[in-house]
PDB file of C-alpha atoms in Angstrom:
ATOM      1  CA  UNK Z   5       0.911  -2.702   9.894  1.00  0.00           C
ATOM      2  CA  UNK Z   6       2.998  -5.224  11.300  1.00  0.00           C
ATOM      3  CA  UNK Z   7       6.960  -4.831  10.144  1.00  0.00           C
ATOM      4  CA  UNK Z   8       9.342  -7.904  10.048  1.00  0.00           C
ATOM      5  CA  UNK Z   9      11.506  -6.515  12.116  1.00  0.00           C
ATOM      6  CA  UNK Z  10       9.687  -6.012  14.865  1.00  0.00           C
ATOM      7  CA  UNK Z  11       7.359  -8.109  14.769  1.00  0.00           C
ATOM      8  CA  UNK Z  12       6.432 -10.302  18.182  1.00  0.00           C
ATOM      9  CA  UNK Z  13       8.408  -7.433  19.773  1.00  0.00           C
ATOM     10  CA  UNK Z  14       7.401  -5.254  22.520  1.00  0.00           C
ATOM     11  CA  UNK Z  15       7.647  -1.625  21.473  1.00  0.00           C
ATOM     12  CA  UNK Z  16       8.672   0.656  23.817  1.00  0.00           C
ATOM     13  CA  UNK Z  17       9.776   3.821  21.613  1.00  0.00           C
ATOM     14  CA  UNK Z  18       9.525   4.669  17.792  1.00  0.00           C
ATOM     15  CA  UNK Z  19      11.870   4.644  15.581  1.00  0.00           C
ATOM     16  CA  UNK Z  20      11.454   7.414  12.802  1.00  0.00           C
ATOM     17  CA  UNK Z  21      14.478   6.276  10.416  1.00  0.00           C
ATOM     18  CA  UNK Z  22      12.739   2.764  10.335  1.00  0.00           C
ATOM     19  CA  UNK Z  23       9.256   4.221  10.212  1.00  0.00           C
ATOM     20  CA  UNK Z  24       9.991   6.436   7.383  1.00  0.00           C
ATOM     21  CA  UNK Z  25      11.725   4.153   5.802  1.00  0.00           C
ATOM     22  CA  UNK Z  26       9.725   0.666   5.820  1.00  0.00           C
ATOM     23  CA  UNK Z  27       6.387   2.687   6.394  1.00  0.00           C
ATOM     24  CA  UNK Z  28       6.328   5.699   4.530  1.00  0.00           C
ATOM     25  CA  UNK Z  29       9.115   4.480   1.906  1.00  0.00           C
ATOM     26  CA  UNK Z  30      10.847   7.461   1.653  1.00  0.00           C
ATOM     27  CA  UNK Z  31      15.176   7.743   1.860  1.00  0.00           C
ATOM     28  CA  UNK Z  32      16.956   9.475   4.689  1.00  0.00           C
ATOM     29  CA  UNK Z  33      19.904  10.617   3.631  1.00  0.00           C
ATOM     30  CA  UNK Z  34      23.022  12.142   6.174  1.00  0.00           C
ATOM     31  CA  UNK Z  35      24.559  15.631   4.781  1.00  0.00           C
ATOM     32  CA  UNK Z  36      26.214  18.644   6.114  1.00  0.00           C
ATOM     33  CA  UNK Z  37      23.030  20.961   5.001  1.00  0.00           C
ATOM     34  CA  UNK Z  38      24.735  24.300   6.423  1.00  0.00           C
ATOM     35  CA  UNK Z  39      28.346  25.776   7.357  1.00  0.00           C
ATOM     36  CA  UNK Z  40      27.199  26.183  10.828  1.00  0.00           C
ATOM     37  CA  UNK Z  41      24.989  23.590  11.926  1.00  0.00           C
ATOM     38  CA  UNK Z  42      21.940  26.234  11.477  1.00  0.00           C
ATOM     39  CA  UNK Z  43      20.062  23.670   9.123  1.00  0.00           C
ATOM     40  CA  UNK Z  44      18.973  20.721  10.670  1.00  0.00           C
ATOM     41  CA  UNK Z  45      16.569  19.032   7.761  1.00  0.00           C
ATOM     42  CA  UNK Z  46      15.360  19.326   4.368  1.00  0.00           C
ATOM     43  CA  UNK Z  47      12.670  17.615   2.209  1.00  0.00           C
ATOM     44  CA  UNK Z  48      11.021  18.558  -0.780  1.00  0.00           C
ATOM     45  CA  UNK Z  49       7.831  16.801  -2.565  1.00  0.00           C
ATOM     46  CA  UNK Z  50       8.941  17.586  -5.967  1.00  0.00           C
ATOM     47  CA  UNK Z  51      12.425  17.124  -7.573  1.00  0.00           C
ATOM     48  CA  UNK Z  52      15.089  19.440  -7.201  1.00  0.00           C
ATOM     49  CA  UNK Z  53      18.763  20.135  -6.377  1.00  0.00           C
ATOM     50  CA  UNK Z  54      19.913  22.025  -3.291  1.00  0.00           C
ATOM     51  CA  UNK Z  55      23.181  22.766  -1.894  1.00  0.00           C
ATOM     52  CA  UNK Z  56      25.119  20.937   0.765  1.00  0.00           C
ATOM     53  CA  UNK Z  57      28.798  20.836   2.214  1.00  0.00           C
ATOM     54  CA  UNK Z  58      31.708  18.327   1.423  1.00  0.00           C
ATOM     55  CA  UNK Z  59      33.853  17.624   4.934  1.00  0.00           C
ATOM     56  CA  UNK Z  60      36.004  19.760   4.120  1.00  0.00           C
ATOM     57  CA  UNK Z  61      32.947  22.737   3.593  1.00  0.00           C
ATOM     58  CA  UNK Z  62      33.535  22.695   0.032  1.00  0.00           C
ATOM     59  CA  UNK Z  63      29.981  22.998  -1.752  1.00  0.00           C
ATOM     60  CA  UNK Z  64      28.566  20.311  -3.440  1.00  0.00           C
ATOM     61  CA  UNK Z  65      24.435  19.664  -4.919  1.00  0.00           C
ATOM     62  CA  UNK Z  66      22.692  17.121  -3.802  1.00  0.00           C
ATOM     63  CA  UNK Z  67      19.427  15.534  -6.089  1.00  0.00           C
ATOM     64  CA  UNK Z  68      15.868  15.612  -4.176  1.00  0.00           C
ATOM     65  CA  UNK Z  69      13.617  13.214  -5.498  1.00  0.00           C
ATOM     66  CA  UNK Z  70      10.666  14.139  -3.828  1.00  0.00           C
ATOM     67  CA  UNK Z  71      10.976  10.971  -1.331  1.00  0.00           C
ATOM     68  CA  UNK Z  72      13.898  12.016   0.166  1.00  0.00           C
ATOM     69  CA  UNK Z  73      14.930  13.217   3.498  1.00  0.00           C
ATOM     70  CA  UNK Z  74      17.986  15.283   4.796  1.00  0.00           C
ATOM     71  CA  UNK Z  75      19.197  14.983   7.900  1.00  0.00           C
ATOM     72  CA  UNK Z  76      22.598  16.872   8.973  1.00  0.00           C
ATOM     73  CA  UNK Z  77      25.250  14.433   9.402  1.00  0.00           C
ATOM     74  CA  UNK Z  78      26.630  15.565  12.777  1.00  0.00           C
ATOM     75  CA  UNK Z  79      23.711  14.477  14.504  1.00  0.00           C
ATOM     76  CA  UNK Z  80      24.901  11.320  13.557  1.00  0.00           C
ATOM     77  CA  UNK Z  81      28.165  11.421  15.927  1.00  0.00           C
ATOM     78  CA  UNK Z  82      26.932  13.202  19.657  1.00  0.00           C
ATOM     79  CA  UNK Z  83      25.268  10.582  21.495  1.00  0.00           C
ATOM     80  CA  UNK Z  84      23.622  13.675  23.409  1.00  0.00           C
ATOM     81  CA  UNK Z  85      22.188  14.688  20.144  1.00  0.00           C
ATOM     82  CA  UNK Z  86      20.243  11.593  19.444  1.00  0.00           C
ATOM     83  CA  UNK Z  87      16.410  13.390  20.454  1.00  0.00           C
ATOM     84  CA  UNK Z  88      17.457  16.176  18.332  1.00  0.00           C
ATOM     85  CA  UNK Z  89      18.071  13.635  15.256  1.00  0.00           C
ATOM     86  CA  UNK Z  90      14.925  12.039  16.092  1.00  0.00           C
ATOM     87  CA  UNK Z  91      12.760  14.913  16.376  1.00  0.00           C
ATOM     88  CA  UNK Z  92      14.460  16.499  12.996  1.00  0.00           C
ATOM     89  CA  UNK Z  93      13.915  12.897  11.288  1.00  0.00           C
ATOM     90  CA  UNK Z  94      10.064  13.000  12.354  1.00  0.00           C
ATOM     91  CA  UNK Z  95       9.680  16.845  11.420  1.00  0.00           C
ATOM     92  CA  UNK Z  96      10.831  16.360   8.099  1.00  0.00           C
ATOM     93  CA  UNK Z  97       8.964  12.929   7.848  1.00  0.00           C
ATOM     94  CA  UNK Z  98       5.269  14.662   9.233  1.00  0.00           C
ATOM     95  CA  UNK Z  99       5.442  17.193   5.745  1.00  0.00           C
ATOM     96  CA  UNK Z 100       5.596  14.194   3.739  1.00  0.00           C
ATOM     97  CA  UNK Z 101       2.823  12.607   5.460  1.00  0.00           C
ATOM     98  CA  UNK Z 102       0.802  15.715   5.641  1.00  0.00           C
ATOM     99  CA  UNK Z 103       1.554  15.964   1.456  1.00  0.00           C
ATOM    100  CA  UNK Z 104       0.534  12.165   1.251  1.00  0.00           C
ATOM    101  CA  UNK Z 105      -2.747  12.870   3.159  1.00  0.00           C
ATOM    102  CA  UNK Z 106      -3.750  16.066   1.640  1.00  0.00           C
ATOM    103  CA  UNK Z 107      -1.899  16.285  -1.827  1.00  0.00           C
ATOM    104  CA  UNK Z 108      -3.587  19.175  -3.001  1.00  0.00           C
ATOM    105  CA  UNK Z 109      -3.655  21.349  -0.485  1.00  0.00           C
ATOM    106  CA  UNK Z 110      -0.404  20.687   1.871  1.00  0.00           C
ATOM    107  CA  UNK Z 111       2.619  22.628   0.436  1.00  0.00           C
ATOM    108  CA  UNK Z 112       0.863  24.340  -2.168  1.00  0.00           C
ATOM    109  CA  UNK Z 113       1.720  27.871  -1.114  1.00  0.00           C
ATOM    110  CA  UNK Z 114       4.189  30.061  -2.510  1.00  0.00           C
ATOM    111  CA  UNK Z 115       5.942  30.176   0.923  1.00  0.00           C
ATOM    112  CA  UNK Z 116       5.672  26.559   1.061  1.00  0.00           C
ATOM    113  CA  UNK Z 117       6.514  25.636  -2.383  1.00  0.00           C
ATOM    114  CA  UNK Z 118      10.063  23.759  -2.676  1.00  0.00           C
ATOM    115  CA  UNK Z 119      12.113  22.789   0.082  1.00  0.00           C
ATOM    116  CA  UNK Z 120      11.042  22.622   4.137  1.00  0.00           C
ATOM    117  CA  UNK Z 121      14.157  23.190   5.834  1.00  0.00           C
ATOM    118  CA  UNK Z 122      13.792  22.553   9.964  1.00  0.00           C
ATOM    119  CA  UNK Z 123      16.446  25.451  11.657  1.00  0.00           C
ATOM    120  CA  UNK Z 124      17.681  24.833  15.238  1.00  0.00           C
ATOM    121  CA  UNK Z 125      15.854  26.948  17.551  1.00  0.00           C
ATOM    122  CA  UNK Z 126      13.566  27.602  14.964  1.00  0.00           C
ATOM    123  CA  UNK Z 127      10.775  27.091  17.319  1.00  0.00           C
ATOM    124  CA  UNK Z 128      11.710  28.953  20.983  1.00  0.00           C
ATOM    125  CA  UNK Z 129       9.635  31.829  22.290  1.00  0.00           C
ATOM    126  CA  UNK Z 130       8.002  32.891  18.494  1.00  0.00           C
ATOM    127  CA  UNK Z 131       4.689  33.270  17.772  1.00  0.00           C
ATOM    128  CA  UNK Z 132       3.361  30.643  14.755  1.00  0.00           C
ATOM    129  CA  UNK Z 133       4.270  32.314  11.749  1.00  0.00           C
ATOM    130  CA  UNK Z 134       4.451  29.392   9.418  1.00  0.00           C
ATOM    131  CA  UNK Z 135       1.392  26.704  10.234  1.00  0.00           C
ATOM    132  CA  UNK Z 136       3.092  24.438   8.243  1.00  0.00           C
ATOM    133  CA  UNK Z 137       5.749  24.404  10.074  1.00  0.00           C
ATOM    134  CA  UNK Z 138       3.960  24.549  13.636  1.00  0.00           C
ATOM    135  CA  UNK Z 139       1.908  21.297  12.221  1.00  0.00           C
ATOM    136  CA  UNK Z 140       5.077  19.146  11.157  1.00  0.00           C
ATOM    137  CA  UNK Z 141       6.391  20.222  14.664  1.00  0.00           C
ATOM    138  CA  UNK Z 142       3.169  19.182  16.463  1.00  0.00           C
ATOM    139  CA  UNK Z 143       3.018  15.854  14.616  1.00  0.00           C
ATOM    140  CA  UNK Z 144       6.288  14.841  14.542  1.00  0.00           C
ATOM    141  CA  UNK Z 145       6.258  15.248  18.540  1.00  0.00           C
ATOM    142  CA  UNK Z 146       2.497  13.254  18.395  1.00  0.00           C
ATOM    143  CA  UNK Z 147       4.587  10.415  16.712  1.00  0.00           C
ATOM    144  CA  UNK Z 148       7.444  10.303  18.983  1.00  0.00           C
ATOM    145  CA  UNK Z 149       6.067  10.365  22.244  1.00  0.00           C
ATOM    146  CA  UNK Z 150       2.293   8.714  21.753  1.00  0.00           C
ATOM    147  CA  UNK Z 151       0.548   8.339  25.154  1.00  0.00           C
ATOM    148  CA  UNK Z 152       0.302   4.897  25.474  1.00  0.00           C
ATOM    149  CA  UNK Z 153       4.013   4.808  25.182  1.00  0.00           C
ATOM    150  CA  UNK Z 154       4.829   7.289  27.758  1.00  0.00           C
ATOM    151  CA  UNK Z 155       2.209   5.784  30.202  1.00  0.00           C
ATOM    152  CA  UNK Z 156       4.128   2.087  29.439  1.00  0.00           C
ATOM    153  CA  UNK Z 157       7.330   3.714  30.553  1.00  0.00           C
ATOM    154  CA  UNK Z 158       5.849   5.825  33.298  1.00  0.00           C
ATOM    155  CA  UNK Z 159       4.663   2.208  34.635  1.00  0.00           C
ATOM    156  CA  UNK Z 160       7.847   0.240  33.650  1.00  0.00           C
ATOM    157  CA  UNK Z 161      10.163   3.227  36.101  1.00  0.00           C
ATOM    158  CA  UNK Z 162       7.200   3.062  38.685  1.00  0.00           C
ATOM    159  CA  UNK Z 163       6.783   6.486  38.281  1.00  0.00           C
ATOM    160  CA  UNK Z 164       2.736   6.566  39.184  1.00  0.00           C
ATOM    161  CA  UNK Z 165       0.049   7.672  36.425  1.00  0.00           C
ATOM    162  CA  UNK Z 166       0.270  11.492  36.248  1.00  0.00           C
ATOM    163  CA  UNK Z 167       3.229  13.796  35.419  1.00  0.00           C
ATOM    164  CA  UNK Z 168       3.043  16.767  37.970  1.00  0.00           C
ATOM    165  CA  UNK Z 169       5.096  19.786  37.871  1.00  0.00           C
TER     166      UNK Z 169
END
């Protein structure tokens, strides 16, 4: 699929707010999802309200309509942060595209039932206890770094044709 925008255009990273956006047509939406920063993203595939923070951490509801993604807002304002908003913005985006792929069987369990959330450091040193989870992880990192766009860049920064430790 070729998109308007960047069409013609030499691609040389993804994008996931414009890919799930103009390809998988679902919202992203910018909230404070947790007084401490603990809860990175949210989606749902059916409709329902959850709770999120006001500024000022007074507690407000926000409407999922099963096309929606949350993304905490203060990823928005720490350049150093920006991989971290990607990656949640892809994680949340992979359930969806599991669900639209396998609609009756992604999500269907009770632990999987209503809303994903993606925690920070959710992920370090623990074995897989959630495969749903561990899958929207996987993809979303499939998405954001595909070979033939690491291989580009590893040309473009003359950096030879193998990574080596």
């Amino acid at each position: 699929m070729a998109l308007p925008d960047v069409r013609n255009t030499q691609i040389y990273r993804i994008d996931p707010e414009l890919l799930l956006e103009k390809v998988l047509g679902l919202n992203v939406e910018y909230q404070h999802l947790s007084y401490d920063g603990s809860i990175l993203g949210m989606t749902s595939f059916t409709e329902m309200g959850v709770q999120v923070f006001e500024d000022d951490d007074n507690e407000a509801f926000f409407f999922l309509d099963g096309k929606t993604v949350l993304v905490e807002k203060d990823l928005n304002f720490d350049s150093k942060l920006k991989g971290r908003k990607n990656f949640t913005l892809m994680h949340e985006g992979s359930h969806q595209i599991f669900k639209m792929l396998f609609p009756n069987d992604y999500g269907v369990t009770q632990k999987s039932a209503g809303v994903h959330y993606y925690k920070a450091n959710s992920e370090r040193n623990k074995p897989i206890s959630d495969w749903e989870e561990w899958q929207a992880n996987t993809l979303g990192a499939a998405i954001l770094l595909p070979e033939n766009l690491i291989k580009q860049g590893m040309y473009l920064f003359s950096l030879g044709e193998k990574i080596e430790c």
